[in-house]
Amino acid sequence: MSDWDKLGISPINDKEYIFKALKESVHELNFEDDLPQAFQYLKTYHSLIKKVERTTAELNKLAEGKAENEDNVILYLDSDRIYDTPTALIARFKEVYENPAIRFNKLVWKSAIANAVQHSTQSLSFYCMPIIKFLSSHYILKSDVLTELIKAFPFHEEFMSSAWREVTLLKYPELGAVEVLLTSGHSEIEIYIEVLKDAPLTLAEKDIVIRYLIEADEHVKKRTYQQAFKSLATRIPDNKRVPVVWHKMVNIAFMAAYRYHQENAKEIFFNTLNYALEFYPEDAHLLYMKVLGGYEEAQDYQIVKSSIIEAIKICPSYQKLYYLLGKTYLQLKQYSQALDVFRTLQKMDALNGEYIVYTAVSFRHFITNQLQDGSIKKDKTYYLNIIHQMIDQHLFEEINELQLETTTDNDIQALLIFSTAYEQYILTGQKDFTALEQVLTLTEDAKIIFRAFENYLENMLTWEEIASREGMIRRFYNGFPESDVATYHMGKYFHAIHDFKMAYDYYLKALEINPDNLDVYFSISQACESLKYYDLAVKYIAVYMQYSRYHISPVKIMAFCSFQVEEYYQSYTNYKWLFSLVNPSEITTNQLLFCVSALYNYIKFDKAIEGDSHYKRTFVKDELENFESYKKPDGFYEDAEGHDTLYWLAMLCKHVELDEEGLEYVRQIETLGSLPAEWIIKDITEYKLHCMRSLGLHQELIDWLEDDVEEEIQTEINDTELALKSFYIAFAYEGLDNIEKEFEWKLKTAFYYASMDDAESKEAHRLEWLESFTVNIVNRFESIFEREKTIEAGKAYFKIQKEPHFRHAMVAHYMAVAYEALNDKENSLKYHQICVDYNQLFPGYFEDLAEISQLIIEN
Amino acid sequence: MKYYKYENPDGLNRHQLWLLATSGMLSQKNRERHDVLLPEKEGNIQALKGSSQRALKRDYGINNLSDLADTLKYFDEIVTLKAFQNRWEFSSPAEFTAFTKVNAKDKSIPNVVDMVHKYQFNLPESDQAWHYGRCSWLIRHACYSGFINETEAWQLLEENAARIRQIFNSWESFGISYLAGAQYWKRKEYTAAAISSYKLDLNFLLTNKNSPWVQLAWDDYNN
């Protein structure tokens, strides 16, 4: 039987018609006996309404799509006019605003705006103030129109200007509301436009109604409820009060009467309500408020009940009426009826906390009643049903009270045995497998069998245990192949025997049956991790973690798998979260390594923070402090992963130029109990040199290296690390202002680099380095007027740089100047000539120096 | 799901048990005892205390007594769902329906407005149970973690309970308010699954004989 048949109508796209059918169906019911039937009708009604709304939504979407495609066509709406001045545009705005057919049509406004933008000969800022003034009295517009205005005109500049703050707003304070309108929007206007869309009012009347509704809202915000009520009661004539106005008035009066206990409010409430009902006698909300008022006043709940039922028969789709009915049943101690109502309402709306609470309250009372009433024991089906419900709610003591003294019925026996076993499990965590197996042999009742299997197999602690239960798992699945729980357990069996692909397939099937089974999300992510489907693992565990963030294993999966799919920030934050959840002694070296690596990769490669060196530095500095608070596991400093962790910490510091912190990690690596890998040693040596230089630890560097390097540099060849150390020693002496030593080591370094084998592809790089280094030496001593050293450095330069180069001109010039200072005019002139010659060979680099050299030669 | 039998091993009077019952939702969520001051469970006490301290630090930033005092004050003053109720409580059904079509920048706002619609007129206490219920639980754990002693814990529980008594008139109203608070907290994931664990806990508290809310009448506060 289709939903249409259930309400006795043919398929129709008319919500009103469907509602009438519901009303007729419900009208004849006796609510004491037919409550379930009433809810059936209601359920059918909602299903049909959803169908109608889907169809309408699809049709609307098609229409919108068409309209958007006609965007360009619409822009030609104003093709016969030009709005090249604010006056012309405002005139058009007024025209559109006063036309009810087009005021709320975004495309009409867009067309006029586009026309103005296209034809205006002035700056668009000239349009701002006229539009602002227009909006101060013509503000009932939809937000999409306001958006078009904001996109086209520079209101932001206007509002940011000092003229706006210091002059305009003082003179015209009402324009402040327009600023709010344009910058923040006004959702209430949008809502009222939508609410009054089909109201039987002229456009002008709608504007008035909206205006006073907003005024009432303003009073409500200020908690001046009397004024809010008056805004509507005195300003809008009775015959123009559409339902939304009456609803607002009644709501305000109700709250004033029953929540804020204001004097005379009750009288106003009932008078307003009764008057409103004269205009709208079948308005659902008004009828609901009437019975709600009755409920609040209730002396006799039987009368209240009758009035609610009467209201339901007029408005059978208004859910809140059923809720009140349920509460009234509770007051009348009709717990079975109350339970039916609240359970049904819960199914209709699982998000309403009141339904959840009152279902529980009703159930508690219902069970207490049942315990006093012996009649349930006579009806087996009813008895079993109650026991099932009590097992669901863990009311084991009550089940014991309800137990039949003797019974030969296998189903009842089985269920009671199950109840005892389940209670033991709930309280102690221990399963009574014997009892559960007994249940399975005793009964053929599917529901009891299902429960026994479910409990038998739930929360098995180890994979070995799961694997050992293969027989039971298969029996469960064979008996209930359409059950997500049984399918899930099949998945767990295959998971336990490491057939991860089969496990994945079963888990997926379980999710298809029931996408709300959270346990499956966890298990399927585990299977995905084992199968290296890391992206899927992340996807599934993310769902699980939405509802359970404190469970450690899922966090581990998220952290690790996010790393594998290069979601480094997500990986890092999840490792941090993991460390906050576990006992500090449970943190492993491997986890620390991944955590640091994730942070490193995030900082180095994440495009979202590319170029933001300040953020990176600050972030890493804070995170390092955090990291130091984690307890290092035993063996961390001996473990290769521990070494790697310290290495990546050092590299992280290097990347964001935290040299002090970086050097500290380098020192930790150096003092490790066991030797780290060679590549680590090489990298950290270079970094250590850099840190010591940048931190000004010159003497420490010299003490560390000089003796060994002095010796090795005589004998070792092609040792780039040695060359680098020599380089840093030289600069360390520069840092200590020891000119002699500085000069000595700089020359030593230059000659050592010069002697290195160029066979490898690094030749070009080396030469470039060498050139700039040797020039640096010349510059350095020239700048501190160390003439002899300048000359010696220059000689070294020419000895090393045998190939002609543009820098020769500069070096020669400085040597010439140095010779002149030492009164060696012959050599001075010689080198000035060399400068001129190389400048001719390589013009454009040192023209000024060559000019000076030429002048000196000529003089 | 596991729970403890309600046995009152320390012989507390009904008033004291009532004070503890105000932490019912969080205690039940964490599977703790409802009938003793310290939220003990089975297992290694040292490890449990460590876990308690970590939870206080991680989830509430509580490391000491001063932090606890700040947090209790914060929960006493914070306004969450109430701000939306003040704005939308007086709306007509048509306004609530129209709101769903308004394009809110924050996608959780329509969810909160829907909550206001659902609980319209019936939740004058707003979600204050969510704040005060957590305060009770924090006080018990602060005592467990050693930030305060038992005397101080009872004192703070009394002060917290006095506020609860001013606002609520039944365990049902307390429970609804707590659930509304949980929904508001999880407003971005406004689904039945998001509150399923709270639903289970509420069911236990309102139906099971081992629940403090079934064992104790609301007016046992006066005993």
PDB file of N, CA and C in Angstrom, chain A residues 35-98:
ATOM      1  N   LEU A  35      -4.120   6.012  19.380  1.00  0.00           N
ATOM      2  CA  LEU A  35      -2.941   6.892  19.327  1.00  0.00           C
ATOM      3  C   LEU A  35      -1.906   6.396  18.316  1.00  0.00           C
ATOM      4  N   PRO A  36      -1.557   5.096  18.341  1.00  0.00           N
ATOM      5  CA  PRO A  36      -0.578   4.619  17.353  1.00  0.00           C
ATOM      6  C   PRO A  36      -1.016   4.894  15.920  1.00  0.00           C
ATOM      7  N   GLN A  37      -2.309   4.764  15.653  1.00  0.00           N
ATOM      8  CA  GLN A  37      -2.800   5.012  14.296  1.00  0.00           C
ATOM      9  C   GLN A  37      -2.628   6.483  13.924  1.00  0.00           C
ATOM     10  N   ALA A  38      -2.872   7.356  14.901  1.00  0.00           N
ATOM     11  CA  ALA A  38      -2.697   8.800  14.650  1.00  0.00           C
ATOM     12  C   ALA A  38      -1.264   9.080  14.217  1.00  0.00           C
ATOM     13  N   PHE A  39      -0.327   8.439  14.916  1.00  0.00           N
ATOM     14  CA  PHE A  39       1.075   8.658  14.573  1.00  0.00           C
ATOM     15  C   PHE A  39       1.416   8.069  13.212  1.00  0.00           C
ATOM     16  N   GLN A  40       0.756   6.966  12.864  1.00  0.00           N
ATOM     17  CA  GLN A  40       0.982   6.386  11.529  1.00  0.00           C
ATOM     18  C   GLN A  40       0.571   7.371  10.453  1.00  0.00           C
ATOM     19  N   TYR A  41      -0.600   7.962  10.647  1.00  0.00           N
ATOM     20  CA  TYR A  41      -1.073   8.949   9.671  1.00  0.00           C
ATOM     21  C   TYR A  41      -0.096  10.123   9.577  1.00  0.00           C
ATOM     22  N   LEU A  42       0.370  10.538  10.739  1.00  0.00           N
ATOM     23  CA  LEU A  42       1.287  11.676  10.778  1.00  0.00           C
ATOM     24  C   LEU A  42       2.579  11.351  10.025  1.00  0.00           C
ATOM     25  N   LYS A  43       3.065  10.129  10.241  1.00  0.00           N
ATOM     26  CA  LYS A  43       4.302   9.692   9.576  1.00  0.00           C
ATOM     27  C   LYS A  43       4.101   9.686   8.051  1.00  0.00           C
ATOM     28  N   THR A  44       2.957   9.177   7.625  1.00  0.00           N
ATOM     29  CA  THR A  44       2.655   9.125   6.185  1.00  0.00           C
ATOM     30  C   THR A  44       2.581  10.541   5.611  1.00  0.00           C
ATOM     31  N   TYR A  45       1.931  11.412   6.360  1.00  0.00           N
ATOM     32  CA  TYR A  45       1.801  12.815   5.927  1.00  0.00           C
ATOM     33  C   TYR A  45       3.186  13.438   5.699  1.00  0.00           C
ATOM     34  N   HIS A  46       4.088  13.272   6.680  1.00  0.00           N
ATOM     35  CA  HIS A  46       5.427  13.855   6.555  1.00  0.00           C
ATOM     36  C   HIS A  46       6.166  13.296   5.354  1.00  0.00           C
ATOM     37  N   SER A  47       6.011  12.026   5.118  1.00  0.00           N
ATOM     38  CA  SER A  47       6.678  11.382   3.980  1.00  0.00           C
ATOM     39  C   SER A  47       6.198  11.991   2.666  1.00  0.00           C
ATOM     40  N   LEU A  48       4.882  12.224   2.565  1.00  0.00           N
ATOM     41  CA  LEU A  48       4.340  12.801   1.332  1.00  0.00           C
ATOM     42  C   LEU A  48       4.762  14.257   1.161  1.00  0.00           C
ATOM     43  N   ILE A  49       4.797  14.980   2.263  1.00  0.00           N
ATOM     44  CA  ILE A  49       5.203  16.386   2.184  1.00  0.00           C
ATOM     45  C   ILE A  49       6.642  16.486   1.692  1.00  0.00           C
ATOM     46  N   LYS A  50       7.477  15.572   2.196  1.00  0.00           N
ATOM     47  CA  LYS A  50       8.886  15.570   1.765  1.00  0.00           C
ATOM     48  C   LYS A  50       8.969  15.348   0.268  1.00  0.00           C
ATOM     49  N   LYS A  51       8.141  14.457  -0.235  1.00  0.00           N
ATOM     50  CA  LYS A  51       8.159  14.167  -1.687  1.00  0.00           C
ATOM     51  C   LYS A  51       7.810  15.444  -2.448  1.00  0.00           C
ATOM     52  N   VAL A  52       6.768  16.118  -1.990  1.00  0.00           N
ATOM     53  CA  VAL A  52       6.322  17.347  -2.674  1.00  0.00           C
ATOM     54  C   VAL A  52       7.426  18.403  -2.622  1.00  0.00           C
ATOM     55  N   GLU A  53       8.064  18.536  -1.462  1.00  0.00           N
ATOM     56  CA  GLU A  53       9.109  19.569  -1.302  1.00  0.00           C
ATOM     57  C   GLU A  53      10.303  19.262  -2.181  1.00  0.00           C
ATOM     58  N   ARG A  54      10.633  17.992  -2.332  1.00  0.00           N
ATOM     59  CA  ARG A  54      11.777  17.623  -3.196  1.00  0.00           C
ATOM     60  C   ARG A  54      11.477  18.018  -4.625  1.00  0.00           C
ATOM     61  N   THR A  55      10.265  17.720  -5.065  1.00  0.00           N
ATOM     62  CA  THR A  55       9.888  18.044  -6.449  1.00  0.00           C
ATOM     63  C   THR A  55       9.957  19.549  -6.661  1.00  0.00           C
ATOM     64  N   THR A  56       9.414  20.288  -5.686  1.00  0.00           N
ATOM     65  CA  THR A  56       9.394  21.750  -5.814  1.00  0.00           C
ATOM     66  C   THR A  56      10.817  22.287  -5.851  1.00  0.00           C
ATOM     67  N   ALA A  57      11.674  21.745  -4.972  1.00  0.00           N
ATOM     68  CA  ALA A  57      13.068  22.207  -4.912  1.00  0.00           C
ATOM     69  C   ALA A  57      13.763  21.970  -6.240  1.00  0.00           C
ATOM     70  N   GLU A  58      13.494  20.798  -6.836  1.00  0.00           N
ATOM     71  CA  GLU A  58      14.128  20.495  -8.124  1.00  0.00           C
ATOM     72  C   GLU A  58      13.660  21.459  -9.193  1.00  0.00           C
ATOM     73  N   LEU A  59      12.374  21.751  -9.181  1.00  0.00           N
ATOM     74  CA  LEU A  59      11.837  22.672 -10.185  1.00  0.00           C
ATOM     75  C   LEU A  59      12.437  24.070  -9.994  1.00  0.00           C
ATOM     76  N   ASN A  60      12.570  24.468  -8.725  1.00  0.00           N
ATOM     77  CA  ASN A  60      13.135  25.788  -8.444  1.00  0.00           C
ATOM     78  C   ASN A  60      14.565  25.884  -8.925  1.00  0.00           C
ATOM     79  N   LYS A  61      15.293  24.819  -8.703  1.00  0.00           N
ATOM     80  CA  LYS A  61      16.703  24.798  -9.108  1.00  0.00           C
ATOM     81  C   LYS A  61      16.818  24.967 -10.609  1.00  0.00           C
ATOM     82  N   LEU A  62      15.924  24.280 -11.322  1.00  0.00           N
ATOM     83  CA  LEU A  62      15.929  24.401 -12.780  1.00  0.00           C
ATOM     84  C   LEU A  62      15.683  25.848 -13.171  1.00  0.00           C
ATOM     85  N   ALA A  63      14.694  26.454 -12.501  1.00  0.00           N
ATOM     86  CA  ALA A  63      14.345  27.840 -12.820  1.00  0.00           C
ATOM     87  C   ALA A  63      15.517  28.762 -12.537  1.00  0.00           C
ATOM     88  N   GLU A  64      16.180  28.534 -11.396  1.00  0.00           N
ATOM     89  CA  GLU A  64      17.325  29.386 -11.035  1.00  0.00           C
ATOM     90  C   GLU A  64      18.422  29.237 -12.069  1.00  0.00           C
ATOM     91  N   GLY A  65      18.652  28.014 -12.433  1.00  0.00           N
ATOM     92  CA  GLY A  65      19.711  27.761 -13.407  1.00  0.00           C
ATOM     93  C   GLY A  65      19.450  28.528 -14.683  1.00  0.00           C
ATOM     94  N   LYS A  66      18.188  28.505 -15.073  1.00  0.00           N
ATOM     95  CA  LYS A  66      17.811  29.220 -16.299  1.00  0.00           C
ATOM     96  C   LYS A  66      18.083  30.711 -16.122  1.00  0.00           C
ATOM     97  N   ALA A  67      17.679  31.230 -14.950  1.00  0.00           N
ATOM     98  CA  ALA A  67      17.833  32.658 -14.696  1.00  0.00           C
ATOM     99  C   ALA A  67      19.299  33.053 -14.751  1.00  0.00           C
ATOM    100  N   GLU A  68      20.175  32.237 -14.150  1.00  0.00           N
ATOM    101  CA  GLU A  68      21.598  32.564 -14.135  1.00  0.00           C
ATOM    102  C   GLU A  68      22.144  32.556 -15.554  1.00  0.00           C
ATOM    103  N   ASN A  69      21.663  31.606 -16.350  1.00  0.00           N
ATOM    104  CA  ASN A  69      22.131  31.589 -17.731  1.00  0.00           C
ATOM    105  C   ASN A  69      21.649  32.786 -18.512  1.00  0.00           C
ATOM    106  N   GLU A  70      20.547  33.347 -18.059  1.00  0.00           N
ATOM    107  CA  GLU A  70      20.002  34.505 -18.766  1.00  0.00           C
ATOM    108  C   GLU A  70      20.561  35.798 -18.200  1.00  0.00           C
ATOM    109  N   ASP A  71      21.553  35.660 -17.320  1.00  0.00           N
ATOM    110  CA  ASP A  71      22.167  36.828 -16.690  1.00  0.00           C
ATOM    111  C   ASP A  71      22.510  37.900 -17.720  1.00  0.00           C
ATOM    112  N   ASN A  72      23.191  37.456 -18.759  1.00  0.00           N
ATOM    113  CA  ASN A  72      23.625  38.428 -19.767  1.00  0.00           C
ATOM    114  C   ASN A  72      22.431  39.058 -20.473  1.00  0.00           C
ATOM    115  N   VAL A  73      21.391  38.278 -20.632  1.00  0.00           N
ATOM    116  CA  VAL A  73      20.194  38.827 -21.290  1.00  0.00           C
ATOM    117  C   VAL A  73      19.546  39.878 -20.387  1.00  0.00           C
ATOM    118  N   ILE A  74      19.500  39.549 -19.078  1.00  0.00           N
ATOM    119  CA  ILE A  74      18.850  40.453 -18.130  1.00  0.00           C
ATOM    120  C   ILE A  74      19.562  41.813 -18.110  1.00  0.00           C
ATOM    121  N   LEU A  75      20.877  41.766 -18.272  1.00  0.00           N
ATOM    122  CA  LEU A  75      21.630  43.020 -18.222  1.00  0.00           C
ATOM    123  C   LEU A  75      21.185  43.988 -19.307  1.00  0.00           C
ATOM    124  N   TYR A  76      20.497  43.511 -20.285  1.00  0.00           N
ATOM    125  CA  TYR A  76      20.017  44.419 -21.323  1.00  0.00           C
ATOM    126  C   TYR A  76      18.632  44.976 -21.010  1.00  0.00           C
ATOM    127  N   LEU A  77      18.169  44.694 -19.762  1.00  0.00           N
ATOM    128  CA  LEU A  77      16.875  45.230 -19.328  1.00  0.00           C
ATOM    129  C   LEU A  77      16.850  46.741 -19.441  1.00  0.00           C
ATOM    130  N   ASP A  78      17.971  47.355 -19.069  1.00  0.00           N
ATOM    131  CA  ASP A  78      18.037  48.818 -19.043  1.00  0.00           C
ATOM    132  C   ASP A  78      18.757  49.365 -20.271  1.00  0.00           C
ATOM    133  N   SER A  79      18.679  48.641 -21.385  1.00  0.00           N
ATOM    134  CA  SER A  79      19.474  49.027 -22.558  1.00  0.00           C
ATOM    135  C   SER A  79      19.011  50.355 -23.161  1.00  0.00           C
ATOM    136  N   ASP A  80      17.748  50.786 -22.846  1.00  0.00           N
ATOM    137  CA  ASP A  80      17.261  52.034 -23.454  1.00  0.00           C
ATOM    138  C   ASP A  80      17.497  53.233 -22.545  1.00  0.00           C
ATOM    139  N   ARG A  81      18.176  52.999 -21.401  1.00  0.00           N
ATOM    140  CA  ARG A  81      18.424  54.125 -20.508  1.00  0.00           C
ATOM    141  C   ARG A  81      19.869  54.097 -20.039  1.00  0.00           C
ATOM    142  N   ILE A  82      20.272  55.267 -19.515  1.00  0.00           N
ATOM    143  CA  ILE A  82      21.651  55.346 -19.028  1.00  0.00           C
ATOM    144  C   ILE A  82      21.624  55.944 -17.625  1.00  0.00           C
ATOM    145  N   TYR A  83      22.306  55.283 -16.682  1.00  0.00           N
ATOM    146  CA  TYR A  83      22.338  55.822 -15.312  1.00  0.00           C
ATOM    147  C   TYR A  83      23.750  56.321 -15.026  1.00  0.00           C
ATOM    148  N   ASP A  84      24.104  57.359 -15.752  1.00  0.00           N
ATOM    149  CA  ASP A  84      25.478  57.857 -15.647  1.00  0.00           C
ATOM    150  C   ASP A  84      25.662  58.866 -14.525  1.00  0.00           C
ATOM    151  N   THR A  85      24.590  59.110 -13.789  1.00  0.00           N
ATOM    152  CA  THR A  85      24.714  59.986 -12.614  1.00  0.00           C
ATOM    153  C   THR A  85      24.001  59.318 -11.444  1.00  0.00           C
ATOM    154  N   PRO A  86      24.394  59.671 -10.237  1.00  0.00           N
ATOM    155  CA  PRO A  86      23.692  59.119  -9.090  1.00  0.00           C
ATOM    156  C   PRO A  86      22.187  59.413  -9.124  1.00  0.00           C
ATOM    157  N   THR A  87      21.825  60.576  -9.572  1.00  0.00           N
ATOM    158  CA  THR A  87      20.404  60.944  -9.607  1.00  0.00           C
ATOM    159  C   THR A  87      19.616  59.976 -10.495  1.00  0.00           C
ATOM    160  N   ALA A  88      20.201  59.700 -11.657  1.00  0.00           N
ATOM    161  CA  ALA A  88      19.512  58.802 -12.592  1.00  0.00           C
ATOM    162  C   ALA A  88      19.375  57.406 -11.991  1.00  0.00           C
ATOM    163  N   LEU A  89      20.424  56.951 -11.339  1.00  0.00           N
ATOM    164  CA  LEU A  89      20.391  55.604 -10.758  1.00  0.00           C
ATOM    165  C   LEU A  89      19.369  55.534  -9.626  1.00  0.00           C
ATOM    166  N   ILE A  90      19.376  56.529  -8.769  1.00  0.00           N
ATOM    167  CA  ILE A  90      18.442  56.521  -7.638  1.00  0.00           C
ATOM    168  C   ILE A  90      16.997  56.550  -8.140  1.00  0.00           C
ATOM    169  N   ALA A  91      16.765  57.287  -9.212  1.00  0.00           N
ATOM    170  CA  ALA A  91      15.408  57.333  -9.790  1.00  0.00           C
ATOM    171  C   ALA A  91      14.980  55.920 -10.209  1.00  0.00           C
ATOM    172  N   ARG A  92      15.898  55.202 -10.825  1.00  0.00           N
ATOM    173  CA  ARG A  92      15.582  53.829 -11.246  1.00  0.00           C
ATOM    174  C   ARG A  92      15.362  52.945 -10.029  1.00  0.00           C
ATOM    175  N   PHE A  93      16.212  53.116  -8.995  1.00  0.00           N
ATOM    176  CA  PHE A  93      16.060  52.327  -7.762  1.00  0.00           C
ATOM    177  C   PHE A  93      14.655  52.527  -7.178  1.00  0.00           C
ATOM    178  N   LYS A  94      14.209  53.775  -7.190  1.00  0.00           N
ATOM    179  CA  LYS A  94      12.884  54.059  -6.612  1.00  0.00           C
ATOM    180  C   LYS A  94      11.796  53.342  -7.398  1.00  0.00           C
ATOM    181  N   GLU A  95      11.973  53.362  -8.702  1.00  0.00           N
ATOM    182  CA  GLU A  95      11.013  52.683  -9.583  1.00  0.00           C
ATOM    183  C   GLU A  95      10.930  51.186  -9.239  1.00  0.00           C
ATOM    184  N   VAL A  96      12.088  50.597  -9.115  1.00  0.00           N
ATOM    185  CA  VAL A  96      12.143  49.148  -8.845  1.00  0.00           C
ATOM    186  C   VAL A  96      11.581  48.850  -7.454  1.00  0.00           C
ATOM    187  N   TYR A  97      11.961  49.694  -6.505  1.00  0.00           N
ATOM    188  CA  TYR A  97      11.554  49.479  -5.099  1.00  0.00           C
ATOM    189  C   TYR A  97      10.035  49.509  -4.960  1.00  0.00           C
ATOM    190  N   GLU A  98       9.400  50.412  -5.737  1.00  0.00           N
ATOM    191  CA  GLU A  98       7.958  50.571  -5.572  1.00  0.00           C
ATOM    192  C   GLU A  98       7.143  49.561  -6.374  1.00  0.00           C
TER     193      GLU A  98
END
